[in-house]
Amino acid sequence: MYTGLLERHRRGSKLIEITENLCKGCEICIEFCPLKVFEKSDKLNRKGYYLPIVTDEDLCVGCRLCELLCPEFAIVITNE
Amino acid sequence: MSEPRHRLMGYVREEIMPHRFCSGCGCGTVLNAFTNAVEGIDLDPGRMVCVSGIGCSSWIPSPYFKSDTLHTTHGRPIAFATGVKMMRPDLTVVVIAGDGDVAGIGGNHLIHAARRNIDLSVFMVNNMIYGMTGGQVAPTTPAGVKTTTTPHRNVEPPFRVADLVVAAGAGYVARWTTYHAFPLMESMQNAMTRKGFSFIEIISQCPENYGRRIGLRRAIDFLKMFKEKAIRIEKTRDMSEEELKDRIIIGRLCDRDRPEFADEMHKLTAEQVAGLKASKEAAG
């Protein structure tokens, strides 16, 4: 699985995506990511919530905890 | 750039997303875990009936989950679900409702459905308050908490609903929190695939109407509290009542096989019909 991840990084394909207009800025993903991949940004979405941003995608191992904990279906992890 | 699409969007009513739950509400996590569970066991939402009552958590299946749903009167989802299961035993019947519905107003329906061991999956989202109506005291509110209707403090001890359901005779009972989303998802899959009454108490957060009264205004503070207070049932065997006073016991509380109500009822009907036929033939 890990080699697959490295391969993807080499290809430069996107791993973590955030649907901006679904996010309600609860910060659960920022707090509970085991590898602290997310960070709070200054960027506001349409509803006025501060969005999380991905600091270092290479840190992500694709455990999908953020995807499952996100109450808004806003985080999409592509694991292919 | 087009917006990314969540792989489970096909299971929810996408046209009304984002949902109306408050920022950080546990109901969203429960919806997420539930759709993951349904997808994980390849359950066809067309062969499911989701029943809910009144309250925030009753909005999880209706309108957001894309299956047939019954949005019923306050406290009665288990009563309606019993009717559905009796008439259509081939369908998977799931009740998702709040603590007010299941433990407060509909408490009697709950214990008798558990006693009968009817094949329902009941997921009770316990946010420890009546959140939708503005934060009134619920039967599950911990003692000492100030709410709208207990402005000085709540003097009643909270209801331990999962333990009640074990005593009432349910087949499968578990308790999880919204922090423990992976085991919750697996537990939901167990509940929906096995026969008999399955009950999962999901301790959830309400930052808006409960959290701000106990100093946990943000959802992440709530989840941290769940993480700290939760203790697996396997570790509690040698612990005293006093040690477990403020802890949330999580895990599978019971798993046993008992005769299922709809099966037994239909067996009885078949016996009676056969008996009538035989007596008619004997009479000539």
mmCIF file of C-alpha atoms in Angstrom:
data_model
loop_
_atom_site.group_PDB
_atom_site.id
_atom_site.type_symbol
_atom_site.label_atom_id
_atom_site.label_comp_id
_atom_site.label_asym_id
_atom_site.label_seq_id
_atom_site.Cartn_x
_atom_site.Cartn_y
_atom_site.Cartn_z
ATOM 1 C CA MET A 1 0.000 0.000 0.000
ATOM 2 C CA TYR A 2 2.793 2.374 0.962
ATOM 3 C CA THR A 3 4.650 1.889 -2.323
ATOM 4 C CA GLY A 4 1.396 2.739 -4.085
ATOM 5 C CA LEU A 5 1.316 6.017 -2.201
ATOM 6 C CA LEU A 6 4.883 6.837 -3.139
ATOM 7 C CA GLU A 7 4.057 6.064 -6.741
ATOM 8 C CA ARG A 8 1.129 8.447 -6.621
ATOM 9 C CA HIS A 9 3.241 11.222 -5.164
ATOM 10 C CA ARG A 10 5.695 10.726 -7.964
ATOM 11 C CA ARG A 11 2.881 11.062 -10.447
ATOM 12 C CA GLY A 12 1.720 14.165 -8.614
ATOM 13 C CA SER A 13 -1.908 13.066 -8.486
ATOM 14 C CA LYS A 14 -4.126 14.581 -5.820
ATOM 15 C CA LEU A 15 -4.789 12.595 -2.665
ATOM 16 C CA ILE A 16 -6.830 14.817 -0.347
ATOM 17 C CA GLU A 17 -9.540 17.112 -1.638
ATOM 18 C CA ILE A 18 -11.852 19.378 0.346
ATOM 19 C CA THR A 19 -15.254 20.345 -1.003
ATOM 20 C CA GLU A 20 -15.145 23.966 0.027
ATOM 21 C CA ASN A 21 -18.845 24.722 0.015
ATOM 22 C CA LEU A 22 -19.732 21.739 2.217
ATOM 23 C CA CYS A 23 -17.239 22.603 4.991
ATOM 24 C CA LYS A 24 -18.600 24.196 8.164
ATOM 25 C CA GLY A 25 -15.249 24.864 9.784
ATOM 26 C CA CYS A 26 -15.622 22.539 12.796
ATOM 27 C CA GLU A 27 -11.860 21.774 12.763
ATOM 28 C CA ILE A 28 -12.324 18.082 13.594
ATOM 29 C CA CYS A 29 -10.035 17.090 10.705
ATOM 30 C CA ILE A 30 -7.337 19.527 11.872
ATOM 31 C CA GLU A 31 -7.408 18.213 15.449
ATOM 32 C CA PHE A 32 -7.794 14.482 14.938
ATOM 33 C CA CYS A 33 -5.600 13.715 11.939
ATOM 34 C CA PRO A 34 -2.959 11.390 13.476
ATOM 35 C CA LEU A 35 -0.274 12.936 11.267
ATOM 36 C CA LYS A 36 -1.490 16.564 11.442
ATOM 37 C CA VAL A 37 -1.894 16.949 7.708
ATOM 38 C CA PHE A 38 -4.423 19.777 7.962
ATOM 39 C CA GLU A 39 -4.072 23.337 9.126
ATOM 40 C CA LYS A 40 -6.536 26.169 9.571
ATOM 41 C CA SER A 41 -6.316 28.696 6.732
ATOM 42 C CA ASP A 42 -7.360 32.328 6.288
ATOM 43 C CA LYS A 43 -9.554 31.391 3.384
ATOM 44 C CA LEU A 44 -13.302 31.767 3.865
ATOM 45 C CA ASN A 45 -15.885 29.760 1.990
ATOM 46 C CA ARG A 46 -19.251 31.012 0.723
ATOM 47 C CA LYS A 47 -20.844 30.634 4.178
ATOM 48 C CA GLY A 48 -18.011 32.384 5.978
ATOM 49 C CA TYR A 49 -16.238 29.430 7.580
ATOM 50 C CA TYR A 50 -12.453 29.223 7.733
ATOM 51 C CA LEU A 51 -11.412 26.280 5.613
ATOM 52 C CA PRO A 52 -8.745 23.719 6.493
ATOM 53 C CA ILE A 53 -5.842 23.385 4.082
ATOM 54 C CA VAL A 54 -3.559 20.453 3.448
ATOM 55 C CA THR A 55 -0.069 21.392 4.607
ATOM 56 C CA ASP A 56 1.903 18.414 3.411
ATOM 57 C CA GLU A 57 0.112 15.784 1.378
ATOM 58 C CA ASP A 58 3.144 13.489 1.488
ATOM 59 C CA LEU A 59 2.513 12.961 5.211
ATOM 60 C CA CYS A 60 -0.873 11.348 4.551
ATOM 61 C CA VAL A 61 -0.978 7.562 4.692
ATOM 62 C CA GLY A 62 -4.614 7.345 3.627
ATOM 63 C CA CYS A 63 -6.080 6.093 6.924
ATOM 64 C CA ARG A 64 -9.358 7.872 6.059
ATOM 65 C CA LEU A 65 -10.067 8.883 9.662
ATOM 66 C CA CYS A 66 -10.762 12.473 8.567
ATOM 67 C CA GLU A 67 -13.078 11.260 5.829
ATOM 68 C CA LEU A 68 -15.088 9.216 8.327
ATOM 69 C CA LEU A 69 -15.099 11.802 11.135
ATOM 70 C CA CYS A 70 -16.039 14.745 8.877
ATOM 71 C CA PRO A 71 -19.710 15.460 9.603
ATOM 72 C CA GLU A 72 -20.123 17.217 6.262
ATOM 73 C CA PHE A 73 -18.864 14.706 3.655
ATOM 74 C CA ALA A 74 -16.429 17.464 2.705
ATOM 75 C CA ILE A 75 -13.165 15.484 2.645
ATOM 76 C CA VAL A 76 -12.485 13.176 -0.274
ATOM 77 C CA ILE A 77 -9.483 10.848 -0.087
ATOM 78 C CA THR A 78 -8.552 9.208 -3.347
ATOM 79 C CA ASN A 79 -6.831 5.957 -2.487
ATOM 80 C CA GLU A 80 -6.544 4.417 -5.968
ATOM 81 C CA MET B 1 -11.811 23.361 -11.397
ATOM 82 C CA SER B 2 -14.774 21.121 -10.625
ATOM 83 C CA GLU B 3 -15.618 20.337 -7.018
ATOM 84 C CA PRO B 4 -14.545 16.892 -5.748
ATOM 85 C CA ARG B 5 -17.385 14.456 -5.172
ATOM 86 C CA HIS B 6 -17.471 12.214 -2.096
ATOM 87 C CA ARG B 7 -17.668 8.527 -2.984
ATOM 88 C CA LEU B 8 -20.741 8.092 -0.757
ATOM 89 C CA MET B 9 -22.729 10.980 -2.221
ATOM 90 C CA GLY B 10 -24.865 8.409 -4.047
ATOM 91 C CA TYR B 11 -26.248 7.274 -0.674
ATOM 92 C CA VAL B 12 -27.401 10.705 0.475
ATOM 93 C CA ARG B 13 -29.775 13.205 -1.054
ATOM 94 C CA GLU B 14 -27.119 15.268 -2.713
ATOM 95 C CA GLU B 15 -29.479 18.003 -3.851
ATOM 96 C CA ILE B 16 -30.067 19.140 -0.246
ATOM 97 C CA MET B 17 -26.443 18.996 0.891
ATOM 98 C CA PRO B 18 -24.864 20.651 2.856
ATOM 99 C CA HIS B 19 -27.139 19.357 5.599
ATOM 100 C CA ARG B 20 -28.761 21.586 8.230
ATOM 101 C CA PHE B 21 -26.846 20.246 11.235
ATOM 102 C CA CYS B 22 -24.833 22.810 13.178
ATOM 103 C CA SER B 23 -21.091 23.087 12.669
ATOM 104 C CA GLY B 24 -19.416 20.125 14.363
ATOM 105 C CA CYS B 25 -22.673 18.302 15.147
ATOM 106 C CA GLY B 26 -22.261 14.589 15.853
ATOM 107 C CA CYS B 27 -25.274 13.753 13.695
ATOM 108 C CA GLY B 28 -23.136 14.392 10.599
ATOM 109 C CA THR B 29 -20.525 11.887 11.783
ATOM 110 C CA VAL B 30 -23.257 9.337 12.491
ATOM 111 C CA LEU B 31 -24.666 9.854 8.975
ATOM 112 C CA ASN B 32 -21.161 9.418 7.585
ATOM 113 C CA ALA B 33 -20.533 6.226 9.589
ATOM 114 C CA PHE B 34 -23.968 4.894 8.659
ATOM 115 C CA THR B 35 -23.482 5.402 4.910
ATOM 116 C CA ASN B 36 -20.024 3.829 5.200
ATOM 117 C CA ALA B 37 -21.573 0.847 7.014
ATOM 118 C CA VAL B 38 -24.294 0.430 4.368
ATOM 119 C CA GLU B 39 -21.729 0.649 1.583
ATOM 120 C CA GLY B 40 -19.378 -1.754 3.395
ATOM 121 C CA ILE B 41 -21.888 -4.612 3.527
ATOM 122 C CA ASP B 42 -23.353 -3.846 0.075
ATOM 123 C CA LEU B 43 -26.803 -3.277 1.464
ATOM 124 C CA ASP B 44 -29.229 -2.009 -1.182
ATOM 125 C CA PRO B 45 -30.905 1.175 0.108
ATOM 126 C CA GLY B 46 -33.901 0.155 -2.014
ATOM 127 C CA ARG B 47 -34.390 -2.817 0.332
ATOM 128 C CA MET B 48 -34.156 -0.712 3.483
ATOM 129 C CA VAL B 49 -36.681 1.250 5.489
ATOM 130 C CA CYS B 50 -35.305 3.917 7.804
ATOM 131 C CA VAL B 51 -37.619 5.085 10.548
ATOM 132 C CA SER B 52 -37.068 8.215 12.598
ATOM 133 C CA GLY B 53 -38.954 10.406 15.010
ATOM 134 C CA ILE B 54 -38.651 14.037 16.004
ATOM 135 C CA GLY B 55 -35.423 15.840 16.816
ATOM 136 C CA CYS B 56 -32.075 16.698 15.263
ATOM 137 C CA SER B 57 -30.840 13.126 14.986
ATOM 138 C CA SER B 58 -34.082 12.031 13.339
ATOM 139 C CA TRP B 59 -32.952 14.117 10.394
ATOM 140 C CA ILE B 60 -30.107 11.681 9.730
ATOM 141 C CA PRO B 61 -32.214 9.190 7.735
ATOM 142 C CA SER B 62 -34.988 11.577 6.785
ATOM 143 C CA PRO B 63 -34.304 13.534 4.592
ATOM 144 C CA TYR B 64 -30.579 12.926 4.172
ATOM 145 C CA PHE B 65 -30.259 9.162 3.657
ATOM 146 C CA LYS B 66 -31.512 8.033 0.271
ATOM 147 C CA SER B 67 -33.793 5.093 1.106
ATOM 148 C CA ASP B 68 -37.446 4.738 1.955
ATOM 149 C CA THR B 69 -37.988 6.633 5.169
ATOM 150 C CA LEU B 70 -40.762 7.054 7.684
ATOM 151 C CA HIS B 71 -40.552 10.287 9.650
ATOM 152 C CA THR B 72 -42.947 9.598 12.495
ATOM 153 C CA THR B 73 -44.416 11.287 15.535
ATOM 154 C CA HIS B 74 -42.345 12.009 18.621
ATOM 155 C CA GLY B 75 -41.269 8.890 20.492
ATOM 156 C CA ARG B 76 -42.904 6.384 18.150
ATOM 157 C CA PRO B 77 -40.260 5.309 15.610
ATOM 158 C CA ILE B 78 -39.859 1.848 17.177
ATOM 159 C CA ALA B 79 -43.634 1.318 17.168
ATOM 160 C CA PHE B 80 -43.845 2.205 13.464
ATOM 161 C CA ALA B 81 -40.759 0.118 12.693
ATOM 162 C CA THR B 82 -42.314 -2.905 14.462
ATOM 163 C CA GLY B 83 -45.296 -2.580 12.106
ATOM 164 C CA VAL B 84 -43.049 -2.366 9.049
ATOM 165 C CA LYS B 85 -41.039 -5.411 10.118
ATOM 166 C CA MET B 86 -44.139 -7.512 10.817
ATOM 167 C CA MET B 87 -45.595 -6.839 7.375
ATOM 168 C CA ARG B 88 -42.329 -6.909 5.410
ATOM 169 C CA PRO B 89 -39.845 -9.196 7.200
ATOM 170 C CA ASP B 90 -37.714 -9.238 4.022
ATOM 171 C CA LEU B 91 -36.699 -5.586 4.409
ATOM 172 C CA THR B 92 -33.884 -4.240 6.614
ATOM 173 C CA VAL B 93 -35.575 -1.911 9.071
ATOM 174 C CA VAL B 94 -33.345 0.669 10.769
ATOM 175 C CA VAL B 95 -34.411 3.156 13.412
ATOM 176 C CA ILE B 96 -32.184 6.212 13.834
ATOM 177 C CA ALA B 97 -33.507 8.580 16.458
ATOM 178 C CA GLY B 98 -32.383 10.618 19.392
ATOM 179 C CA ASP B 99 -32.343 9.977 23.116
ATOM 180 C CA GLY B 100 -35.553 11.957 23.544
ATOM 181 C CA ASP B 101 -37.397 9.741 21.103
ATOM 182 C CA VAL B 102 -36.011 6.372 22.080
ATOM 183 C CA ALA B 103 -35.302 6.719 25.804
ATOM 184 C CA GLY B 104 -37.558 9.597 26.851
ATOM 185 C CA ILE B 105 -40.945 9.683 25.189
ATOM 186 C CA GLY B 106 -40.666 6.265 23.542
ATOM 187 C CA GLY B 107 -39.015 4.408 26.418
ATOM 188 C CA ASN B 108 -41.723 1.787 26.682
ATOM 189 C CA HIS B 109 -41.614 0.981 22.966
ATOM 190 C CA LEU B 110 -37.879 0.437 23.337
ATOM 191 C CA ILE B 111 -37.997 -2.012 26.235
ATOM 192 C CA HIS B 112 -40.836 -4.031 24.744
ATOM 193 C CA ALA B 113 -39.219 -4.214 21.302
ATOM 194 C CA ALA B 114 -36.064 -5.465 23.072
ATOM 195 C CA ARG B 115 -38.084 -7.971 25.110
ATOM 196 C CA ARG B 116 -39.713 -9.339 21.942
ATOM 197 C CA ASN B 117 -36.351 -9.390 20.185
ATOM 198 C CA ILE B 118 -37.882 -8.166 16.927
ATOM 199 C CA ASP B 119 -35.416 -7.882 14.046
ATOM 200 C CA LEU B 120 -34.784 -4.120 14.112
ATOM 201 C CA SER B 121 -31.560 -2.132 14.246
ATOM 202 C CA VAL B 122 -31.982 0.818 16.572
ATOM 203 C CA PHE B 123 -29.249 3.463 16.529
ATOM 204 C CA MET B 124 -29.839 5.922 19.327
ATOM 205 C CA VAL B 125 -27.905 9.164 18.968
ATOM 206 C CA ASN B 126 -27.484 10.290 22.556
ATOM 207 C CA ASN B 127 -26.490 13.950 22.738
ATOM 208 C CA MET B 128 -27.624 14.161 26.386
ATOM 209 C CA ILE B 129 -30.011 17.073 25.789
ATOM 210 C CA TYR B 130 -33.126 18.131 23.868
ATOM 211 C CA GLY B 131 -31.096 20.092 21.336
ATOM 212 C CA MET B 132 -33.600 21.030 18.652
ATOM 213 C CA THR B 133 -35.984 22.764 21.050
ATOM 214 C CA GLY B 134 -33.291 24.827 22.743
ATOM 215 C CA GLY B 135 -31.535 22.710 25.351
ATOM 216 C CA GLN B 136 -34.087 21.353 27.811
ATOM 217 C CA VAL B 137 -33.174 18.623 30.282
ATOM 218 C CA ALA B 138 -33.472 15.088 28.887
ATOM 219 C CA PRO B 139 -33.600 11.742 30.740
ATOM 220 C CA THR B 140 -30.000 11.244 29.614
ATOM 221 C CA THR B 141 -28.632 14.583 30.876
ATOM 222 C CA PRO B 142 -25.908 14.019 33.490
ATOM 223 C CA ALA B 143 -26.599 15.226 37.029
ATOM 224 C CA GLY B 144 -25.345 18.688 37.906
ATOM 225 C CA VAL B 145 -25.722 20.221 34.442
ATOM 226 C CA LYS B 146 -27.508 23.545 34.031
ATOM 227 C CA THR B 147 -30.034 23.497 31.190
ATOM 228 C CA THR B 148 -32.900 25.746 30.101
ATOM 229 C CA THR B 149 -35.344 23.852 32.304
ATOM 230 C CA THR B 150 -32.902 23.149 35.163
ATOM 231 C CA PRO B 151 -31.372 26.620 35.521
ATOM 232 C CA HIS B 152 -29.802 25.865 38.930
ATOM 233 C CA ARG B 153 -28.658 22.322 38.187
ATOM 234 C CA ASN B 154 -30.043 18.956 37.172
ATOM 235 C CA VAL B 155 -30.602 16.737 40.208
ATOM 236 C CA GLU B 156 -31.674 13.588 38.358
ATOM 237 C CA PRO B 157 -29.163 10.877 37.486
ATOM 238 C CA PRO B 158 -28.972 10.036 33.772
ATOM 239 C CA PHE B 159 -30.559 6.999 32.175
ATOM 240 C CA ARG B 160 -28.119 4.213 31.248
ATOM 241 C CA VAL B 161 -30.077 3.202 28.183
ATOM 242 C CA ALA B 162 -27.780 0.524 26.747
ATOM 243 C CA ASP B 163 -27.730 -1.324 30.103
ATOM 244 C CA LEU B 164 -31.516 -1.135 30.226
ATOM 245 C CA VAL B 165 -31.789 -2.706 26.772
ATOM 246 C CA VAL B 166 -29.411 -5.515 27.777
ATOM 247 C CA ALA B 167 -31.627 -6.257 30.774
ATOM 248 C CA ALA B 168 -34.757 -6.104 28.592
ATOM 249 C CA GLY B 169 -33.404 -8.964 26.470
ATOM 250 C CA ALA B 170 -32.061 -7.522 23.214
ATOM 251 C CA GLY B 171 -29.870 -9.696 21.001
ATOM 252 C CA TYR B 172 -27.071 -7.229 20.339
ATOM 253 C CA VAL B 173 -26.216 -4.113 22.341
ATOM 254 C CA ALA B 174 -23.223 -1.821 21.940
ATOM 255 C CA ARG B 175 -22.185 1.665 22.987
ATOM 256 C CA TRP B 176 -19.809 3.939 21.081
ATOM 257 C CA THR B 177 -19.106 7.616 20.798
ATOM 258 C CA THR B 178 -18.751 9.759 17.686
ATOM 259 C CA TYR B 179 -14.997 9.812 18.327
ATOM 260 C CA HIS B 180 -14.864 6.015 17.835
ATOM 261 C CA ALA B 181 -16.158 6.191 14.280
ATOM 262 C CA PHE B 182 -14.465 3.080 12.876
ATOM 263 C CA PRO B 183 -15.704 0.638 15.538
ATOM 264 C CA LEU B 184 -19.081 2.370 15.378
ATOM 265 C CA MET B 185 -19.246 1.665 11.666
ATOM 266 C CA GLU B 186 -18.333 -2.002 12.168
ATOM 267 C CA SER B 187 -20.864 -2.270 14.963
ATOM 268 C CA MET B 188 -23.568 -0.841 12.683
ATOM 269 C CA GLN B 189 -22.694 -3.458 10.079
ATOM 270 C CA ASN B 190 -23.022 -6.216 12.713
ATOM 271 C CA ALA B 191 -26.344 -4.793 13.858
ATOM 272 C CA MET B 192 -27.810 -4.627 10.370
ATOM 273 C CA THR B 193 -26.664 -8.096 9.247
ATOM 274 C CA ARG B 194 -27.626 -10.097 12.328
ATOM 275 C CA LYS B 195 -31.130 -11.244 13.232
ATOM 276 C CA GLY B 196 -32.909 -9.973 16.324
ATOM 277 C CA PHE B 197 -33.087 -6.662 18.118
ATOM 278 C CA SER B 198 -29.831 -4.715 17.830
ATOM 279 C CA PHE B 199 -29.266 -1.529 19.742
ATOM 280 C CA ILE B 200 -26.352 0.875 19.499
ATOM 281 C CA GLU B 201 -26.130 3.851 21.800
ATOM 282 C CA ILE B 202 -24.013 6.517 20.125
ATOM 283 C CA ILE B 203 -22.792 9.178 22.526
ATOM 284 C CA SER B 204 -22.764 12.299 20.387
ATOM 285 C CA GLN B 205 -21.832 15.944 20.736
ATOM 286 C CA CYS B 206 -24.138 18.955 20.693
ATOM 287 C CA PRO B 207 -21.760 21.932 20.828
ATOM 288 C CA GLU B 208 -24.537 24.438 20.276
ATOM 289 C CA ASN B 209 -27.118 23.636 22.947
ATOM 290 C CA TYR B 210 -25.318 21.349 25.383
ATOM 291 C CA GLY B 211 -21.641 22.094 24.946
ATOM 292 C CA ARG B 212 -21.907 25.792 25.659
ATOM 293 C CA ARG B 213 -23.587 25.023 28.988
ATOM 294 C CA ILE B 214 -20.811 22.717 30.155
ATOM 295 C CA GLY B 215 -17.907 24.705 28.735
ATOM 296 C CA LEU B 216 -17.324 22.601 25.634
ATOM 297 C CA ARG B 217 -18.321 25.102 22.974
ATOM 298 C CA ARG B 218 -16.292 23.481 20.221
ATOM 299 C CA ALA B 219 -16.890 20.028 18.767
ATOM 300 C CA ILE B 220 -13.207 19.123 19.104
ATOM 301 C CA ASP B 221 -13.318 19.721 22.874
ATOM 302 C CA PHE B 222 -16.256 17.329 23.036
ATOM 303 C CA LEU B 223 -14.447 14.654 21.058
ATOM 304 C CA LYS B 224 -11.364 15.045 23.272
ATOM 305 C CA MET B 225 -13.596 14.551 26.305
ATOM 306 C CA PHE B 226 -15.032 11.357 24.741
ATOM 307 C CA LYS B 227 -11.515 10.151 24.027
ATOM 308 C CA GLU B 228 -10.466 10.718 27.649
ATOM 309 C CA LYS B 229 -13.575 9.355 29.331
ATOM 310 C CA ALA B 230 -14.204 6.342 27.136
ATOM 311 C CA ILE B 231 -13.146 2.969 28.485
ATOM 312 C CA ARG B 232 -13.499 -0.399 26.773
ATOM 313 C CA ILE B 233 -15.872 -2.780 28.507
ATOM 314 C CA GLU B 234 -13.167 -5.485 28.623
ATOM 315 C CA LYS B 235 -11.144 -3.259 30.977
ATOM 316 C CA THR B 236 -13.996 -2.569 33.387
ATOM 317 C CA ARG B 237 -14.462 -6.089 34.775
ATOM 318 C CA ASP B 238 -12.439 -5.444 37.931
ATOM 319 C CA MET B 239 -13.390 -1.803 38.391
ATOM 320 C CA SER B 240 -15.742 -0.533 41.043
ATOM 321 C CA GLU B 241 -18.899 1.502 40.444
ATOM 322 C CA GLU B 242 -17.146 4.511 41.967
ATOM 323 C CA GLU B 243 -14.233 4.337 39.518
ATOM 324 C CA LEU B 244 -16.617 4.102 36.564
ATOM 325 C CA LYS B 245 -18.827 6.961 37.729
ATOM 326 C CA ASP B 246 -17.756 9.544 35.157
ATOM 327 C CA ARG B 247 -16.543 7.158 32.479
ATOM 328 C CA ILE B 248 -18.243 6.218 29.214
ATOM 329 C CA ILE B 249 -18.165 2.433 28.869
ATOM 330 C CA ILE B 250 -17.786 1.599 25.186
ATOM 331 C CA GLY B 251 -17.810 -1.658 23.303
ATOM 332 C CA ARG B 252 -20.128 -4.582 22.763
ATOM 333 C CA LEU B 253 -22.295 -5.023 25.825
ATOM 334 C CA CYS B 254 -24.030 -8.228 24.728
ATOM 335 C CA ASP B 255 -24.396 -10.524 21.735
ATOM 336 C CA ARG B 256 -26.740 -13.505 22.079
ATOM 337 C CA ASP B 257 -29.213 -15.508 20.041
ATOM 338 C CA ARG B 258 -32.835 -15.541 21.080
ATOM 339 C CA PRO B 259 -36.006 -16.419 19.118
ATOM 340 C CA GLU B 260 -37.024 -13.531 16.871
ATOM 341 C CA PHE B 261 -40.528 -12.097 17.228
ATOM 342 C CA ALA B 262 -41.619 -11.785 13.560
ATOM 343 C CA ASP B 263 -40.399 -15.331 12.831
ATOM 344 C CA GLU B 264 -42.199 -16.764 15.828
ATOM 345 C CA MET B 265 -45.379 -14.886 14.957
ATOM 346 C CA HIS B 266 -45.379 -16.077 11.350
ATOM 347 C CA LYS B 267 -44.626 -19.635 12.493
ATOM 348 C CA LEU B 268 -47.624 -19.474 14.823
ATOM 349 C CA THR B 269 -49.859 -18.165 12.007
ATOM 350 C CA ALA B 270 -48.752 -21.014 9.729
ATOM 351 C CA GLU B 271 -49.441 -23.572 12.497
ATOM 352 C CA GLN B 272 -52.912 -22.171 13.054
ATOM 353 C CA VAL B 273 -53.751 -22.152 9.336
ATOM 354 C CA ALA B 274 -52.563 -25.756 9.007
ATOM 355 C CA GLY B 275 -54.639 -26.730 12.045
ATOM 356 C CA LEU B 276 -57.776 -25.103 10.601
ATOM 357 C CA LYS B 277 -57.266 -26.810 7.255
ATOM 358 C CA ALA B 278 -56.858 -30.197 8.945
ATOM 359 C CA SER B 279 -59.996 -29.775 11.036
ATOM 360 C CA LYS B 280 -61.971 -28.693 7.940
ATOM 361 C CA GLU B 281 -60.826 -31.759 6.040
ATOM 362 C CA ALA B 282 -61.696 -34.009 8.977
ATOM 363 C CA ALA B 283 -65.183 -32.485 9.104
ATOM 364 C CA GLY B 284 -65.541 -33.454 5.458
#
